[in-house]
Every structure is written in C-alpha cells, then in structure tokens.
Amino acid sequence: MSIALDRPRRITRLLVTGGAGFIGSNFVHRTLATRPDVRITVLDAMTYAANPANLAGLDAARVEVVEGSVCDAALVDRLVGELKSPGEDEGAAAVVHFAAESHNDNALRDPLRFVRTNTEGTAVLAGACVRHGVHLHHISTDEVFGDLPLRGSGQPGSEDRFTVATPYNPSSVYSASKASADHLVRAFVRSHGLSATISNCSNNYGPRQHPEKFLPRQITGLLDEETPRLYGTGENVRDWIHVDDHNDAVWAILDRGVAGETYLIGADGERSNLECVRALNLLFGRDADDFVHVTDRPGHDLRYAIDPSSVAALGWTPRYTDFAAGLAATVDWYRDNRAWWETSRKDAELIYRAAEKILD
Ligand code: NAD
Ligand code: TDX
C-alpha cells in the first residue's frame, strides 16, 4: 500500500494541543506564515513549560487560545466538536497533538504526571476524534524505540537507525508514556475506526525551547558566563533537527499522509553531546574543552538515529542541513530574547544544581 495520498487533504481548521510550548508554538507561527487559509484553536494547560509570550500578538481572527488540559474530557469533546462547521468539507478539520510532559529529568521525579498527560490525555483526545469524525495527528518521539549502541563500537546495531519497523523498547518513564500513547492511537484506529497518523521525531532545536533542555541550558549558561555541563562522559548521541524542519514534515503528513500510517522524522543530524558543547564554546569564542562533567542521568539513553525515508516519501526534505549555522542562529535568538528565558532558567537551575555533582 502507498504511504502517500494521491490527492492532498485540504485542512483549514486545526486544534493544536500544547501550542504554547516549544515545538507547538513554532508550529502555530509557521502555519500562520505559510497557510493563509488555516484557523487554529490552541489547547494548552500553560504548565511551567509554556510561555505566554510564545503566542502573544498573534492575529486573533486566526488563533484562539484556550487554557485547559487534554485530560479534561468535556472540554476536549467540545473543542474537537467545534472544529467541524456546517458547509465545510469533510476532512477540513484535524487535531495536531503536541501536548505532553516532555522532559526526561522531570519524569525521574514525578512519573505519574507523565502518565496522566501523555498517556491518558492522548486517549481522551482519540476518543473525542472518533466521536466527531476528526483526523488526529499524534506527535511522538524516537525515544519510544529505546537506544542504539554507539557507531563504530562493533556492538550489534551500532550501524543501525530507527525505522518504522523497529520494535518499541522505551527506557524512561517519559518514553514509556509516549510509547503507550502511540499504542493507544493505533488501538483506537483498529477498534474504533479513528483516522490517525503518527510521527516519531528526533531531538529538536531552535527558538523558544525551554532552558531545562540540553542546548538552551548550555546556550543561556554561556550567555550568563557559566561553564557548560555535560552529563557523564558526553559520548551520548542525539540526532538533531531544526524545529521548522520538524513542523514542515508534520504539514507534509497532514497534507499527504495516509491514515493509519506512522512516519519517522529526522534530518541526518547525529552529534555527540560533547561535539555540541565544543561547537557552542567555539561560537562563544571560548576554549572548546572548557566544560564540566556532572552527574549522569540514570538510565541515560546512549544513541538515537532516525531513518527518515518514510517522511521523505511524502516529498519532504530538511532545509536546515548546516547544523553549525542553525546552532549559531539559535544562539542569536537566545542572545536577543533574554527576557523570554531569564526566569525559567533560574527555576530550572535551582532544580539542577540541587541534584548534580561536578565529576572532574
Ligand atoms: P514542551 O514541554 O516545550 O511543550 C509542551 C506543551 O504542552 C507546553 O506548552 C505545556 O504547557 C503543554 N501541556 C503539558 N501538559 C498539558 C496538558 N495536560 N494539557 C494541555 N497542554 C499541556 O514540549 P516540546 O519539546 O514542544 O514537545 C512537544 C511534543 O513533541 C511532545 O509531544 C514531545 O513528546 C514531542 N517531541 C519533542 C521532541 C523535542 O526534541 N523537544 C522531539 C520529538 C518529539
Ligand atoms: O545539562 C544537560 N547536560 C547534558 O549532557 C542536559 C539538560 C542534558 N544533557 C544530555 C542528556 C541527553 O543526552 O543532553 C542530551 C539531550 O538532553 P535533553 O535536552 O534533556 O533531551 P532528551 O532527553 O534527548 O529528549 C529530547 O528529545 C526527544 C526531548 O526533551 C524529548 O521531549 C524528545 O522526545
């Protein structure tokens, strides 16, 4: 069976969950800029991870922001039902589901919050989409597949990348809660006739990412003249993709993805954490090796890598193929937007510093 539609869907109404967070808000901005006929309702619980500035000043005729949880079944049912207006094409409405607790380190401290939002919240949304006949695009992560051995290590799997056929093997509560959500979406497709697509993407970077995450933590630290902090040895590898490339791939799936299919999104961006920190130090005119090793994350996944051929088959290709240039532009964004990150960095560092020890 083909994994691309011959005739694209024509979507004009979206419910975007988690649209005040990092990837969701970039999705809203990009959609407004590139899809003049699309109107959006954002549903976001405005947790610590959301920043109201992310959606400030947008065209109120095209974006409505509703504060609430994806676990609130009555609210979700109403918002999904309101997407379908009489006279509009069948298939003109869709839900794009970004809302999640997204940070692995927090899952170590408060696992049930992850189960509630990521797992239960996805089931609530899927049920509402079934009742109202609305398509659901579920945003997931490459972490559901577990991790791979380092390239060149000679271990079985060390030259592999994740594909749509890779078995699920999550190792953290975050990735297990996302894996359960993916399974629930597939169960609603099979047992309840839900129209849904799923995408599993690798690590995103770009503007508006919370300073608790690796790259913004190092960038905002360097802007405050602090030394970068690497978990453990720093040999762990992530497959970096610019957030706009991720969101363009999501639109390719909304346009041409086949209901029931899963697409893996990545941009051939494998880099060790050590390489990233060295590159950042150089961008700040510092000695590449001026960083500290700190307490490692328990259960820390070693390597992620995505084979993006499923989404490439929809005609998508990444535009940010020069990681150094994308990183430099991201540094500029944080330099120009100190007011956006200052408070959330302070809050995140209080938690980090209470737990971490410098190893060398
Ligand atoms: P984020 O933490 O920056 O944003 C998450 C948003 O969801 C926040 O605005 C938050 O307020 C909202 N939210 C949390 N709980 C909610 C609830 N119960 N109801 C409604 N809204 C709620 O996360 P992000 O990095 O933008 O990730 C977005 C999605 O993309 C997540 O599903 C994540 O699993 C997935 N993903 C992220 C990455 C990455 O590198 N960041 C990579 C692959 C997939
Ligand atoms: O200070 C740090 N030092 C460090 O070495 C921090 C905060 C992280 N790290 C390491 C841990 C990881 O190997 O950097 C790597 C990236 O860490 P995170 O930014 O926490 O991301 P990760 O755990 O890889 O998960 C991210 O990508 C997949 C997102 O947070 C998830 O939501 C997404 O699903």
Coordinates of C-alpha atoms in Angstrom, one line a residue, residues 3 23-24 27 95-100 122 135-145 162-164 168 174-175 178-179 181-183 185-186 189 195-204 241 243 245-266 306-312 314 316:
I3 CA 2.2 5.7 2.2
I23 CA 7.5 22.8 19.0
G24 CA 3.8 23.6 19.2
F27 CA 4.1 25.1 14.5
V95 CA -6.1 17.8 15.7
V96 CA -2.3 18.1 15.9
H97 CA -1.4 16.7 19.3
F98 CA 1.8 18.2 20.7
A99 CA 0.8 18.5 24.4
A100 CA 3.0 16.5 26.7
T122 CA -3.9 11.0 24.3
H135 CA -8.4 13.3 12.0
L136 CA -5.8 13.1 14.7
H137 CA -2.1 13.6 14.0
H138 CA -0.2 12.4 17.1
I139 CA 3.3 13.9 17.7
S140 CA 5.6 11.3 19.2
T141 CA 9.3 10.8 19.7
D142 CA 12.2 8.5 18.5
E143 CA 12.7 7.6 22.2
V144 CA 9.9 5.0 22.0
F145 CA 12.4 2.7 20.3
F162 CA 15.4 3.5 13.8
T163 CA 12.8 2.6 11.0
V164 CA 9.1 2.2 11.1
Y168 CA 9.3 -0.4 20.7
Y174 CA 8.8 9.7 29.6
S175 CA 9.4 7.5 26.6
K178 CA 4.8 8.3 24.8
A179 CA 5.0 4.7 23.7
A181 CA 0.2 6.9 23.8
D182 CA 1.3 5.6 20.3
H183 CA -0.1 2.2 21.1
V185 CA -3.7 5.7 19.0
R186 CA -3.2 2.5 17.0
V189 CA -7.6 3.2 14.8
S195 CA -8.5 8.3 11.4
A196 CA -4.9 9.0 12.6
T197 CA -1.3 9.4 11.7
I198 CA 1.7 9.3 14.0
S199 CA 5.1 10.8 13.7
N200 CA 8.2 10.0 15.7
C201 CA 10.8 12.7 15.5
S202 CA 14.3 13.1 16.8
N203 CA 15.7 15.9 19.1
N204 CA 14.6 19.3 18.0
I241 CA 16.7 18.5 13.6
V243 CA 12.1 22.7 14.8
D245 CA 12.0 21.2 9.6
H246 CA 10.1 19.0 12.0
N247 CA 7.0 21.2 11.6
D248 CA 7.2 21.2 7.8
A249 CA 7.4 17.4 8.0
V250 CA 4.2 17.5 10.1
W251 CA 2.5 19.5 7.4
A252 CA 3.7 17.1 4.8
I253 CA 2.0 14.3 6.8
L254 CA -1.2 16.4 7.3
D255 CA -1.3 17.0 3.6
R256 CA -0.4 13.7 2.2
G257 CA 0.0 11.1 5.0
V258 CA -2.2 8.0 4.8
A259 CA -4.5 7.4 7.8
G260 CA -3.2 4.5 9.9
E261 CA 0.5 5.1 8.9
T262 CA 3.5 6.1 11.0
Y263 CA 6.2 8.4 9.7
L264 CA 9.7 8.9 11.2
I265 CA 11.2 12.4 11.1
G266 CA 14.9 13.1 11.2
I306 CA 16.3 8.2 12.5
D307 CA 15.9 6.7 9.0
P308 CA 13.7 9.5 7.5
S309 CA 12.8 7.6 4.3
S310 CA 9.1 7.3 5.3
V311 CA 8.6 11.0 5.5
A312 CA 10.9 11.7 2.6
L314 CA 5.9 12.4 1.1
W316 CA 9.7 16.4 2.5

